[in-house]
Coordinates of C-alpha atoms and ligand atoms in Angstrom, one line a residue:
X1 CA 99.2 90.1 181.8
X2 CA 101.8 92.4 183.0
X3 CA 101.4 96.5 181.5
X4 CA 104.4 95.7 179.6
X5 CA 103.0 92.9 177.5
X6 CA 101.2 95.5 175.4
X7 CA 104.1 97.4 174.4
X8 CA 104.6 96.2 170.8
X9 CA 108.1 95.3 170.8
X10 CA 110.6 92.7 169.6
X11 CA 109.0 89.9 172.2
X12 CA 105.1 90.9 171.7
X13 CA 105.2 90.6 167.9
X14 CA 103.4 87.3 168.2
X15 CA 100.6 88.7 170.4
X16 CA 100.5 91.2 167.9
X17 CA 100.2 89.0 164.9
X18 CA 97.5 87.6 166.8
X19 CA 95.8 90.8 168.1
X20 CA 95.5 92.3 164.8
X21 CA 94.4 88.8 162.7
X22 CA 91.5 88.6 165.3
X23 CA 89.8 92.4 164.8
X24 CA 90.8 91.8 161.4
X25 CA 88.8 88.8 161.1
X26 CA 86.0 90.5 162.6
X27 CA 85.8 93.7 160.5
X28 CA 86.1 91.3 157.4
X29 CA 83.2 89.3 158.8
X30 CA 81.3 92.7 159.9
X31 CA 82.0 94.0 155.7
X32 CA 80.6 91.0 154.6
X33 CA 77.5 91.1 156.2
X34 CA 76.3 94.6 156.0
X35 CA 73.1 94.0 154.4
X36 CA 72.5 97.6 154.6
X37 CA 74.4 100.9 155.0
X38 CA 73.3 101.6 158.6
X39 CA 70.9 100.2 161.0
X40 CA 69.1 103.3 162.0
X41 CA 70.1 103.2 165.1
X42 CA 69.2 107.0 167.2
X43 CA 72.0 108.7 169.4
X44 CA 68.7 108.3 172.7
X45 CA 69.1 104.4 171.8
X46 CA 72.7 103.9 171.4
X47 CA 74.0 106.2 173.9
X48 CA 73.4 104.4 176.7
X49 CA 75.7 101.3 175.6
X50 CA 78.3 103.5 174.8
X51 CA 77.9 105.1 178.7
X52 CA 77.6 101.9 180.3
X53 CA 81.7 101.1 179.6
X54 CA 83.1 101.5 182.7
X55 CA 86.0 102.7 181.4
X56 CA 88.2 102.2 185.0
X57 CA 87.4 98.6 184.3
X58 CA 89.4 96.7 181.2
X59 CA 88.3 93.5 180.0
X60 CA 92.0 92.8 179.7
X61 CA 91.8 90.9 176.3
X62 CA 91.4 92.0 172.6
X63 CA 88.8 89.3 172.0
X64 CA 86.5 90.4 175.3
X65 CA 86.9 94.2 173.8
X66 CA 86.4 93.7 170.2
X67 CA 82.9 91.8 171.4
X68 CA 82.2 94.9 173.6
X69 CA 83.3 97.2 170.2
X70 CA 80.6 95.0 168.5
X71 CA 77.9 96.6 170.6
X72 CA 79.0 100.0 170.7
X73 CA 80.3 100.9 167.4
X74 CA 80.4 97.8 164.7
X75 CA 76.5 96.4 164.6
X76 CA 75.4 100.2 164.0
X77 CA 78.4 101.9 162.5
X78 CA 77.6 103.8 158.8
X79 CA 79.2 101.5 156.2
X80 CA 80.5 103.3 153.4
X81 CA 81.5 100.7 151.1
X82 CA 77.6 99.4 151.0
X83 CA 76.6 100.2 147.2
X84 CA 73.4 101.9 148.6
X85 CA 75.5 104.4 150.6
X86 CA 74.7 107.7 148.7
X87 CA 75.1 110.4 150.8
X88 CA 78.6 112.0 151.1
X89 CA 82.2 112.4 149.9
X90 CA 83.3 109.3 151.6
X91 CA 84.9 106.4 149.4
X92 CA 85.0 102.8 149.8
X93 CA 88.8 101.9 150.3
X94 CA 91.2 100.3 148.5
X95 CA 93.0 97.7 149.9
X96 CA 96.3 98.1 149.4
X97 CA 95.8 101.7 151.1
X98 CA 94.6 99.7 154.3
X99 CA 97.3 97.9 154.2
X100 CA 99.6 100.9 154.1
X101 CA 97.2 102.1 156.8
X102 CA 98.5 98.8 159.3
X103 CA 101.6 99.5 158.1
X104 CA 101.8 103.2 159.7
X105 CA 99.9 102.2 163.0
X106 CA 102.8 100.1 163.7
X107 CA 105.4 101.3 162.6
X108 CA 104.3 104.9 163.7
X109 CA 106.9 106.9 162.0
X110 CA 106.1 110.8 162.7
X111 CA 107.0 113.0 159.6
X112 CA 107.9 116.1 161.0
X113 CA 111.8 115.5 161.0
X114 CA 114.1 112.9 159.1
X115 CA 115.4 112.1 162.6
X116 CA 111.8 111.0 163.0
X117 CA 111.0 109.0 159.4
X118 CA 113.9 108.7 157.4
X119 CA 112.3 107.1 154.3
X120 CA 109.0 108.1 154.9
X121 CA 110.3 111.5 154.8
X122 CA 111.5 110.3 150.7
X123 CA 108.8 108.6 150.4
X124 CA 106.3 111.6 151.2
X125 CA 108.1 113.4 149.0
X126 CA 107.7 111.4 146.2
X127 CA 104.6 111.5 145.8
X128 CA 103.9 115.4 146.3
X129 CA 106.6 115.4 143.3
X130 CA 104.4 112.7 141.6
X131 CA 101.0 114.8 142.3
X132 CA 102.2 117.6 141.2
X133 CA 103.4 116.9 138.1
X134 CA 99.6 115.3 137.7
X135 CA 98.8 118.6 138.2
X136 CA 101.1 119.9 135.3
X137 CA 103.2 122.3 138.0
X138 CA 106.9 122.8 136.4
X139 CA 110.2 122.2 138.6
X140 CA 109.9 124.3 141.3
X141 CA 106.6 123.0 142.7
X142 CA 106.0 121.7 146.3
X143 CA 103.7 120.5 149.1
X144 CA 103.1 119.0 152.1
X145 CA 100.2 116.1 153.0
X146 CA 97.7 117.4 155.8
X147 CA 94.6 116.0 157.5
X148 CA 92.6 117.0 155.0
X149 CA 90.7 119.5 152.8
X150 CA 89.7 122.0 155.2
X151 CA 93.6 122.1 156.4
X152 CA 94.7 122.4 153.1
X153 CA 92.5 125.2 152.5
X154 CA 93.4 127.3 155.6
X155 CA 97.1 126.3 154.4
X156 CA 97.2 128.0 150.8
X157 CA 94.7 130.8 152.2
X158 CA 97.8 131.3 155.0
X159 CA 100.2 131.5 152.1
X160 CA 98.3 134.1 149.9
X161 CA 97.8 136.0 153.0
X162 CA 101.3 136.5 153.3
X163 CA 102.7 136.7 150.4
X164 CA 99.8 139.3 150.0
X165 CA 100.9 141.0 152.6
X166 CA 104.3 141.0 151.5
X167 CA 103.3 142.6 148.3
X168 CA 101.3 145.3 149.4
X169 CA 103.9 146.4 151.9
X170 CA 106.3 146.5 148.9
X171 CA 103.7 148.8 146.7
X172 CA 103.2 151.1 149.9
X173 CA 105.0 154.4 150.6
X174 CA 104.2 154.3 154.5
X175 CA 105.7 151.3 156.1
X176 CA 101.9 149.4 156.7
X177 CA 101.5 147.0 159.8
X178 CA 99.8 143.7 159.4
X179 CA 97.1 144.8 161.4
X180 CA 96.6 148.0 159.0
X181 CA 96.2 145.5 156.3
X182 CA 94.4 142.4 157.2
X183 CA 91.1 144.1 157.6
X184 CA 91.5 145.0 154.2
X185 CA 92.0 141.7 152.5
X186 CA 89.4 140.0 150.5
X187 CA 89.2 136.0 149.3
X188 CA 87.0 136.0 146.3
X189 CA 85.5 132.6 146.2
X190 CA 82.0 130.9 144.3
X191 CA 78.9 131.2 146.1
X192 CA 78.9 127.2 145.5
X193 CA 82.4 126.8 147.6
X194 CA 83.4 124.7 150.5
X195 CA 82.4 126.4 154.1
X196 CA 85.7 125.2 155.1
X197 CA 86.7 128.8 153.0
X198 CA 85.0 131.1 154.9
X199 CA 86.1 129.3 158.5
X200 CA 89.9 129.6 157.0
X201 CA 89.4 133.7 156.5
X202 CA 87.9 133.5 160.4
X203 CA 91.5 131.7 161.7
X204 CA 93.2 133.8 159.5
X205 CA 91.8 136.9 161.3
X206 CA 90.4 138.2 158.2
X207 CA 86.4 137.7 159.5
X208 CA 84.0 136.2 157.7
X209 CA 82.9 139.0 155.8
X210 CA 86.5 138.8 154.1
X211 CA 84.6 135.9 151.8
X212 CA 82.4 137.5 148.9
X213 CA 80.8 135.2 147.2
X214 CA 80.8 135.3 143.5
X215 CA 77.5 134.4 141.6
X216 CA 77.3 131.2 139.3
X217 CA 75.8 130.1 136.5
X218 CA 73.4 127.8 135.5
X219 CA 75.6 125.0 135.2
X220 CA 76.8 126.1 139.1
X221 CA 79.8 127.1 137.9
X222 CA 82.2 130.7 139.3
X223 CA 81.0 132.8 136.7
X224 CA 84.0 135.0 134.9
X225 CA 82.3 138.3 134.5
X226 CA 81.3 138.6 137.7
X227 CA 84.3 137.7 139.3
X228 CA 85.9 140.5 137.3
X229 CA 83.4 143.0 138.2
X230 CA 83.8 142.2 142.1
X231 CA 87.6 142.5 141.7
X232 CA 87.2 146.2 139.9
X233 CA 84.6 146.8 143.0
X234 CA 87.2 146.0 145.5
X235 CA 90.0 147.6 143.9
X236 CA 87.3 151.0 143.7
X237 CA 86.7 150.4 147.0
X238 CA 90.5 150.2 148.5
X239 CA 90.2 146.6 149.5
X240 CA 92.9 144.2 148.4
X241 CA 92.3 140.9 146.7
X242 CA 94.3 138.1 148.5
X243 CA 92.9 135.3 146.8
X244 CA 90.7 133.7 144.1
X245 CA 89.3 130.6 145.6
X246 CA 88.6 128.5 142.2
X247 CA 86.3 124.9 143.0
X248 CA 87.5 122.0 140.6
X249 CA 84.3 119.9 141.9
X250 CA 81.8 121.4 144.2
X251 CA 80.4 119.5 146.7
X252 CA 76.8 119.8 146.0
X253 CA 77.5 119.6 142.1
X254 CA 80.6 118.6 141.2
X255 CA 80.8 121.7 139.2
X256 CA 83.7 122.7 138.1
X257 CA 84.9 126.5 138.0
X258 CA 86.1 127.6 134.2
X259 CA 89.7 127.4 135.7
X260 CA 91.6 128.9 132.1
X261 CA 89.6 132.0 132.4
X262 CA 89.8 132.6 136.4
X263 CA 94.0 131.6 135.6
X264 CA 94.1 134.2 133.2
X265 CA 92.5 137.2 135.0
X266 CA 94.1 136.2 138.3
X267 CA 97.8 136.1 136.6
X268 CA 96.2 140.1 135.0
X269 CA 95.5 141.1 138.5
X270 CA 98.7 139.5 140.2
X271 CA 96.3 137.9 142.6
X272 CA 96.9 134.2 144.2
X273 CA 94.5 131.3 142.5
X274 CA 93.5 128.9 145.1
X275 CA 92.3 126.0 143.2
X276 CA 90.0 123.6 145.8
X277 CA 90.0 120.4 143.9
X278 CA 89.5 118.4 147.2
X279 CA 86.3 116.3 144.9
X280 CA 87.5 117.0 141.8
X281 CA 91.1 115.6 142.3
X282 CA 90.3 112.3 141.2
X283 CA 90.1 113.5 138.2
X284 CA 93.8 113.4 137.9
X285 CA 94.6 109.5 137.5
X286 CA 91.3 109.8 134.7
X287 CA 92.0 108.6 131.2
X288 CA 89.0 110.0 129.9
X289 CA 88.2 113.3 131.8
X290 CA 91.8 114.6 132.6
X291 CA 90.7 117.8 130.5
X292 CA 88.4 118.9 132.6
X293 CA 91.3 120.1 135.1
X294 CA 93.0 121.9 132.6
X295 CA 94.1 125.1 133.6
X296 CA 94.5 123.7 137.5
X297 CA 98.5 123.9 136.5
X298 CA 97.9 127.8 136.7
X299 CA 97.2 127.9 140.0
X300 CA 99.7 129.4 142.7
X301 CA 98.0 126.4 144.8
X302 CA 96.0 123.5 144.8
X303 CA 93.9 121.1 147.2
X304 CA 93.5 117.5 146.5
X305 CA 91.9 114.9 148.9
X306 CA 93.0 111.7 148.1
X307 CA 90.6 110.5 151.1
X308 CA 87.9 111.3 148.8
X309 CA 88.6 110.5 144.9
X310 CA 91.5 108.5 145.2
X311 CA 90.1 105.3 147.2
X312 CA 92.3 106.5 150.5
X313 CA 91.0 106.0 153.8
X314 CA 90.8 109.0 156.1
X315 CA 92.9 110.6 156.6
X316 CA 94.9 111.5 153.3
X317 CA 95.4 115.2 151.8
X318 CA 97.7 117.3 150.5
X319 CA 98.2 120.5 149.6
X320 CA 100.6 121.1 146.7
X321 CA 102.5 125.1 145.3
X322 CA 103.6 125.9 142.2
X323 CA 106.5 127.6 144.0
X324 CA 107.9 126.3 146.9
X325 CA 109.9 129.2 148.3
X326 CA 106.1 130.3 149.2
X327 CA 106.1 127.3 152.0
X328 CA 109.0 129.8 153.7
X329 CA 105.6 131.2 155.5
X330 CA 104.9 128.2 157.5
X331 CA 109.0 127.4 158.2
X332 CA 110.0 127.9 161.9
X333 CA 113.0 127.1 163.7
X334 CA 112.9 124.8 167.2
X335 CA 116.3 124.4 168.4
X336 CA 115.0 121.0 170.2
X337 CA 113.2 119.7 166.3
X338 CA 114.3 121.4 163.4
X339 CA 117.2 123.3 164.6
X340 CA 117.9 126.1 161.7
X341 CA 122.0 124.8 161.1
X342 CA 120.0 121.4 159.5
X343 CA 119.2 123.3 156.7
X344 CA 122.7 124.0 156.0
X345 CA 122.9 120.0 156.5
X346 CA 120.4 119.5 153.6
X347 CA 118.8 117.6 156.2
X348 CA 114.8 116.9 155.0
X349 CA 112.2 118.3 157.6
X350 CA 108.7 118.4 156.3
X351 CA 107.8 119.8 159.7
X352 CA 109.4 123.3 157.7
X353 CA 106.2 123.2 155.2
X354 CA 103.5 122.5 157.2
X355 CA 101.5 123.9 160.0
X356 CA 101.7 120.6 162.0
X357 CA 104.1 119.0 163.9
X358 CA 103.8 115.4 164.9
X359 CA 102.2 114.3 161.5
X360 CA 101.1 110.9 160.2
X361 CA 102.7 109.4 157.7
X362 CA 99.5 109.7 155.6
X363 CA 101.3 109.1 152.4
X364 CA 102.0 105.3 152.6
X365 CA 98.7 104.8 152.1
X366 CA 98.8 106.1 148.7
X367 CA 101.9 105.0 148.1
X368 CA 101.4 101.3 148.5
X369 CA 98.2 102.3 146.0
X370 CA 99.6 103.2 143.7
X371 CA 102.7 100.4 143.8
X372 CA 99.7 97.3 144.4
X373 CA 97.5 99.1 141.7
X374 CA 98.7 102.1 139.9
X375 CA 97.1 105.3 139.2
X376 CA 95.3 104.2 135.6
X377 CA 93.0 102.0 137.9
X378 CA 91.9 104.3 140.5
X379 CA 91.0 106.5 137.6
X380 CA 89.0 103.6 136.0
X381 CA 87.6 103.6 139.5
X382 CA 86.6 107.3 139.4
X383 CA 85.3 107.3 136.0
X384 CA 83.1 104.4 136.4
X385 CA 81.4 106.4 138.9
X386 CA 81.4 109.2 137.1
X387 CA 79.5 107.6 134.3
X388 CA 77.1 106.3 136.6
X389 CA 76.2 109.6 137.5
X390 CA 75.5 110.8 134.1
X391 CA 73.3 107.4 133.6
X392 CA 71.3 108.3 136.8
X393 CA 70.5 111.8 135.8
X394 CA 69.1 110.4 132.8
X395 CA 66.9 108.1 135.0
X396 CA 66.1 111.4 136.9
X397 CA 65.4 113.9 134.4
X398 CA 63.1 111.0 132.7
X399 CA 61.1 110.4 135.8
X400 CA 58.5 112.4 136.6
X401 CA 58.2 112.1 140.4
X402 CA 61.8 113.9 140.1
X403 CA 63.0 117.2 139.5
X404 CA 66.6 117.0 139.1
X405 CA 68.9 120.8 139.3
X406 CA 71.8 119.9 136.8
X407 CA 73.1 117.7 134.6
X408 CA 76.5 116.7 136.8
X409 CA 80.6 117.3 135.6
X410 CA 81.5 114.5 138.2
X411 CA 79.3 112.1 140.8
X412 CA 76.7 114.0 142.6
X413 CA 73.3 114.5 141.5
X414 CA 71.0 117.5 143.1
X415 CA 67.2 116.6 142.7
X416 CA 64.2 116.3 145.2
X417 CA 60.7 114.8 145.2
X418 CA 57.9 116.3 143.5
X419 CA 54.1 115.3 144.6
X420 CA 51.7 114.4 142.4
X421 CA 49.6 117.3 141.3
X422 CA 46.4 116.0 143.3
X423 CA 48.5 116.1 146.6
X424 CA 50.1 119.4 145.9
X425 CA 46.6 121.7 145.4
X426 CA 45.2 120.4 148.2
X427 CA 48.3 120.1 150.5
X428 CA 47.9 123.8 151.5
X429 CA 51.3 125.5 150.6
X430 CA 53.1 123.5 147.5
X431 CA 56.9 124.5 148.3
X432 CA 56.6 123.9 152.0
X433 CA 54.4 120.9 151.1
X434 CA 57.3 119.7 148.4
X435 CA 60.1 120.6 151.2
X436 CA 58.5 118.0 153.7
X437 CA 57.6 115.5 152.0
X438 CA 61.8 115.8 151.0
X439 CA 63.1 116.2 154.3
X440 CA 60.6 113.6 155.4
X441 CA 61.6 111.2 153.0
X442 CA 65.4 111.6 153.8
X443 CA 65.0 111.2 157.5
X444 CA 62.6 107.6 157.1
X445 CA 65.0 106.6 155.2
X446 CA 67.9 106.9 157.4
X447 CA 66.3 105.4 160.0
X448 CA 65.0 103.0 158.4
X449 CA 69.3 102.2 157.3
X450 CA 68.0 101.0 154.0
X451 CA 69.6 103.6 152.0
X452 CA 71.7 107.0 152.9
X453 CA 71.5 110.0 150.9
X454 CA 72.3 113.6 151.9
X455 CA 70.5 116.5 151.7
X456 CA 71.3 120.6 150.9
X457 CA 69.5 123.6 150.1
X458 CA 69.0 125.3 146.3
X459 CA 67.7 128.8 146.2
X460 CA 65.7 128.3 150.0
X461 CA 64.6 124.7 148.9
X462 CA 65.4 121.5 150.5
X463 CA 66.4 119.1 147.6
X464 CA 67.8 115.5 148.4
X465 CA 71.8 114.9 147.2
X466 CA 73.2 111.5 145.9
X467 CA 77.3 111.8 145.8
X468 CA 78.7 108.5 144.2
X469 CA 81.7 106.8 144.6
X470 CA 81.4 103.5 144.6
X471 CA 81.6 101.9 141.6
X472 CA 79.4 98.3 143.1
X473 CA 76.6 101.0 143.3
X474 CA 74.8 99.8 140.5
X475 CA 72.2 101.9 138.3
X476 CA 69.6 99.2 139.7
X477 CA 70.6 100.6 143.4
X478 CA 70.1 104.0 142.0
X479 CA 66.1 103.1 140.8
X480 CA 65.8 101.3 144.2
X481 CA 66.7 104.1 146.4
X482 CA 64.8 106.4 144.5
X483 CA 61.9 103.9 144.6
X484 CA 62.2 104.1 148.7
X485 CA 62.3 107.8 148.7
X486 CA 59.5 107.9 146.7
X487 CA 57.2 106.3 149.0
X488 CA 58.5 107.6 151.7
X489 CA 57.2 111.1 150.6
X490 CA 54.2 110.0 148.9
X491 CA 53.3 108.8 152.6
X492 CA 53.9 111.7 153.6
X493 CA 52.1 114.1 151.3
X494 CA 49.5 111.6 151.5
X495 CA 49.2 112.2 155.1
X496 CA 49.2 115.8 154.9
X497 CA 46.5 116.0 151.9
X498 CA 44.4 113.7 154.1
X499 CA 44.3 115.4 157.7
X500 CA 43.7 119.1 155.1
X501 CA 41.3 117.8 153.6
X502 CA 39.2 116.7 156.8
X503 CA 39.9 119.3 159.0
X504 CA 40.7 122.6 156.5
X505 CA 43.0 124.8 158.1
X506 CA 42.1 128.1 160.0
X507 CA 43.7 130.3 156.5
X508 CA 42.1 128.2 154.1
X509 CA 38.3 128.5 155.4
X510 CA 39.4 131.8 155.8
X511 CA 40.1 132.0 152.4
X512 CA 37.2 129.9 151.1
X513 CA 34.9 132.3 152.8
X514 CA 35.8 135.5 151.0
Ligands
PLP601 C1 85.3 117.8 151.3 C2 85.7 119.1 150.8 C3 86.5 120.0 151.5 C4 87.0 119.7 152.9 O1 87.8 118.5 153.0 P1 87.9 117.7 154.3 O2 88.9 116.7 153.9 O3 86.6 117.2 154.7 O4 88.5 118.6 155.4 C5 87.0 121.1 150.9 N1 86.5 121.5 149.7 C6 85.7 120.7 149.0 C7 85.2 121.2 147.7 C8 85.2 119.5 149.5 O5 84.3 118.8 148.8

């Protein structure tokens, strides 16, 4: 086949219809079989058939690469729409947003420019309109879609930097340089919040130290008074708050900060409120649990992943402003893209709010969701998982080999493996015993590819993490994967207890002898 054949064009659409039908055909057979999640295969064992591609030799044809792809990415790949797939914010996804998804591979559109997308450019903007009046933003909202959370984090936190900036240059008598102020500015944020946060403040030259992390309650939540008393201590100490960034859905937890009272003493203070809803976005199409955003409409800014509550696949985010002449800080002028006299033209150029360029045109995906679908049923979507969470932390708090951190707002449930007395006193140490046995348990599993769950860190403690989002994971799945991990650890603490108990430690004789 000549080079030209794989151009898709006018005269290749057949060998396209045919291309895509085929991998098609072979992903839908691939879904269908995953018994489990994962195979367990190890980077040592699959590396060497990825390295074994000679990659200056094609196989020519999509069928002879696709049976290669089998091999070196299909048979082991991690399958998140497998109900036993607990591990983290990844959805299973809808179809009609893979559909989009073909859609934009082919057609390619690039929505920096109109001269680039014409209706994608509408289209885009549609939905940021439709989002952010989900949000409850008035007329003069706006937004752009980004790769994802992180990006639309470092986006808002770009915005409240300047328009910081802006402000304390107007309040100053001398005429203060960026540089005189930056090292100055602080982003108040929970001590539960995305890292993605504190890597922003680093890009934005601010240093990581700009992040002070507010304590949180029991519940994991930002709390209010000491949020107030950290913004007094910076004001004492001549540092300038640039931001509040409020978490509508933590990642460990799912907590969600008391947004009202953080709206209210940000809008005292005249300080920017981030709100990161990047989790807890989903919670915007809910019939039942819409309330517990409320407040999010205060915000000066808000980040919503719809690659994560909304069913999309990755990648799909956006970052939406209650006042768009605030996107003016990301608006440049190239006289070869964007040139400055096609504003005057009214001509649309999304490349003017966002801090890409060539950009995918993310927001089919949700569009065709939500045309297919509708909104009301991905919130039935996100609510049936968010009822399974609550039933599973009743099936954790009432299990005894559990020990479960909180009862959780949205889908993710915090708890880690507790041995049995009898193991634990003779086991030598009981946390470091307790933290084993976890990580132990969370590792078998994986390899085994039975089950996936994640993993994080409470107060110096490994604990295990479940995040749900898939509504075919059942509450049997649930007492199953728990039943693995289980006796994963047991075999483990049993292990342990056993080689103490025959050949007592060099401390413990110690001990015993005193
Ligand atoms: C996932 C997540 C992010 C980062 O989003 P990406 O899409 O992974 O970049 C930010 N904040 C929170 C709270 C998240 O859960």
């Amino acid at each position: 086949m000549s080079s030209r054949s794989h151009l898709l064009n006018d005269r290749t659409a057949e060998h396209y219809r045919r291309s895509l039908t085929h991998g098609v055909e072979r992903v839908a057979a691939k879904l269908a079989d995953a018994e489990q999640p994962f195979t367990g295969v190890t980077p040592a064992e699959l590396a060497p058939t990825v390295s074994a591609v000679d990659l200056e030799k094609p196989l020519g044809t999509a069928s002879e690469a696709l049976d290669e792809l089998e091999r070196v990415y299909l048979r082991d790949a991690v399958y998140f729409h497998h109900p036993r797939y607990l591990a983290h914010l990844n959805c299973p996804v809808v179809i009609p947003a893979v559909l989009g998804e073909a859609v934009i591979a082919a057609v390619n559109s690039s929505l920096d420019t109109w001269d680039q997308s014409a209706g994608g450019t509408l289209i885009e903007r549609r939905l940021v309109e439709w989002t952010a009046q989900r949000i409850g933003f008035g007329p003069s909202a706006d937004g752009i879609f980004t790769s994802g959370g992180s990006q639309s984090n470092l986006q808002a936190l770009l915005l409240a930097r300047e328009e910081t900036c802006r402000l304390v240059r107007k309040n100053s008598e001398t005429a203060l340089s960026t540089p005189q102020i930056l090292p100055k500015l602080r982003i108040l944020t929970s001590e539960c919040s995305h890292f993605s946060i504190e890597k922003s403040a680093v890009l934005l030259g601010l240093g990581p130290e700009a992040v002070v992390p507010v304590p949180c309650d029991e519940q994991r939540r930002m709390r209010v008074d000491a949020l107030a008393d950290l913004m007094e201590r910076c004001e004492r100490a001549g540092e300038t708050v640039m931001a509040v960034v409020a978490t509508a859905g933590t990642t460990d937890f799912g907590s969600i900060d008391p947004l009202p009272a953080l709206a209210e003493l940000c809008e005292q203070a005249g300080v920017w409120l981030h709100v990161d809803a990047a989790y807890g976005c989903g919670l915007l199409t809910s019939q039942r649990r819409r309330a517990l955003l409320d407040g999010v409409e205060r915000a000066d800014s808000v980040t919503v992943d719809y690659h994560k509550s909304f069913f999309q696949p990755v990648s799909s985010s956006a970052v939406l402003v209650r006042d768009r002449d605030t996107l003016r800080h990301v608006t440049y002028y190239a006289d070869y893209l964007n040139p400055a006299r096609s504003v005057e033209k009214e001509i649309p150029n999304q490349v003017d709010k966002s801090i890409q360029t060539t950009r995918r045109f993310d927001a089919l995906k949700l569009w065709m969701t939500l045309r297919v679908m509708g909104a009301d049923a991905l919130g039935e979507l996100f609510d049936e998982v968010v009822d399974r969470a609550a039933d599973a932390w009743r099936l954790l708090a009432g299990d005894e080999r559990f020990e479960v951190v909180v009862e959780p707002q949205l889908s993710t449930l915090v708890f880690r493996y507790l041995p049995p007395e009898r193991q634990r006193s003779q086991g030598g140490d009981e946390e470091t015993l307790t933290d084993r046995a976890n990580l132990y348990a969370r590792d078998a599993l994986f390899a085994s590819g039975e089950a996936i769950v994640a993993g994080t860190v409470v107060d110096g403690r490994h604990y295990l993490k479940f995040t749900l989002l898939n509504p075919e994971t059942s509450l049997a799945d649930i007492a199953t994967v728990l039943d693995l991990i289980a006796a994963h650890a047991d075999q483990y603490a049993e292990q342990q207890t056993a080689q103490r108990t025959a050949a007592p430690s060099p401390a413990l004789s110690a001990a015993q002898a005193c």
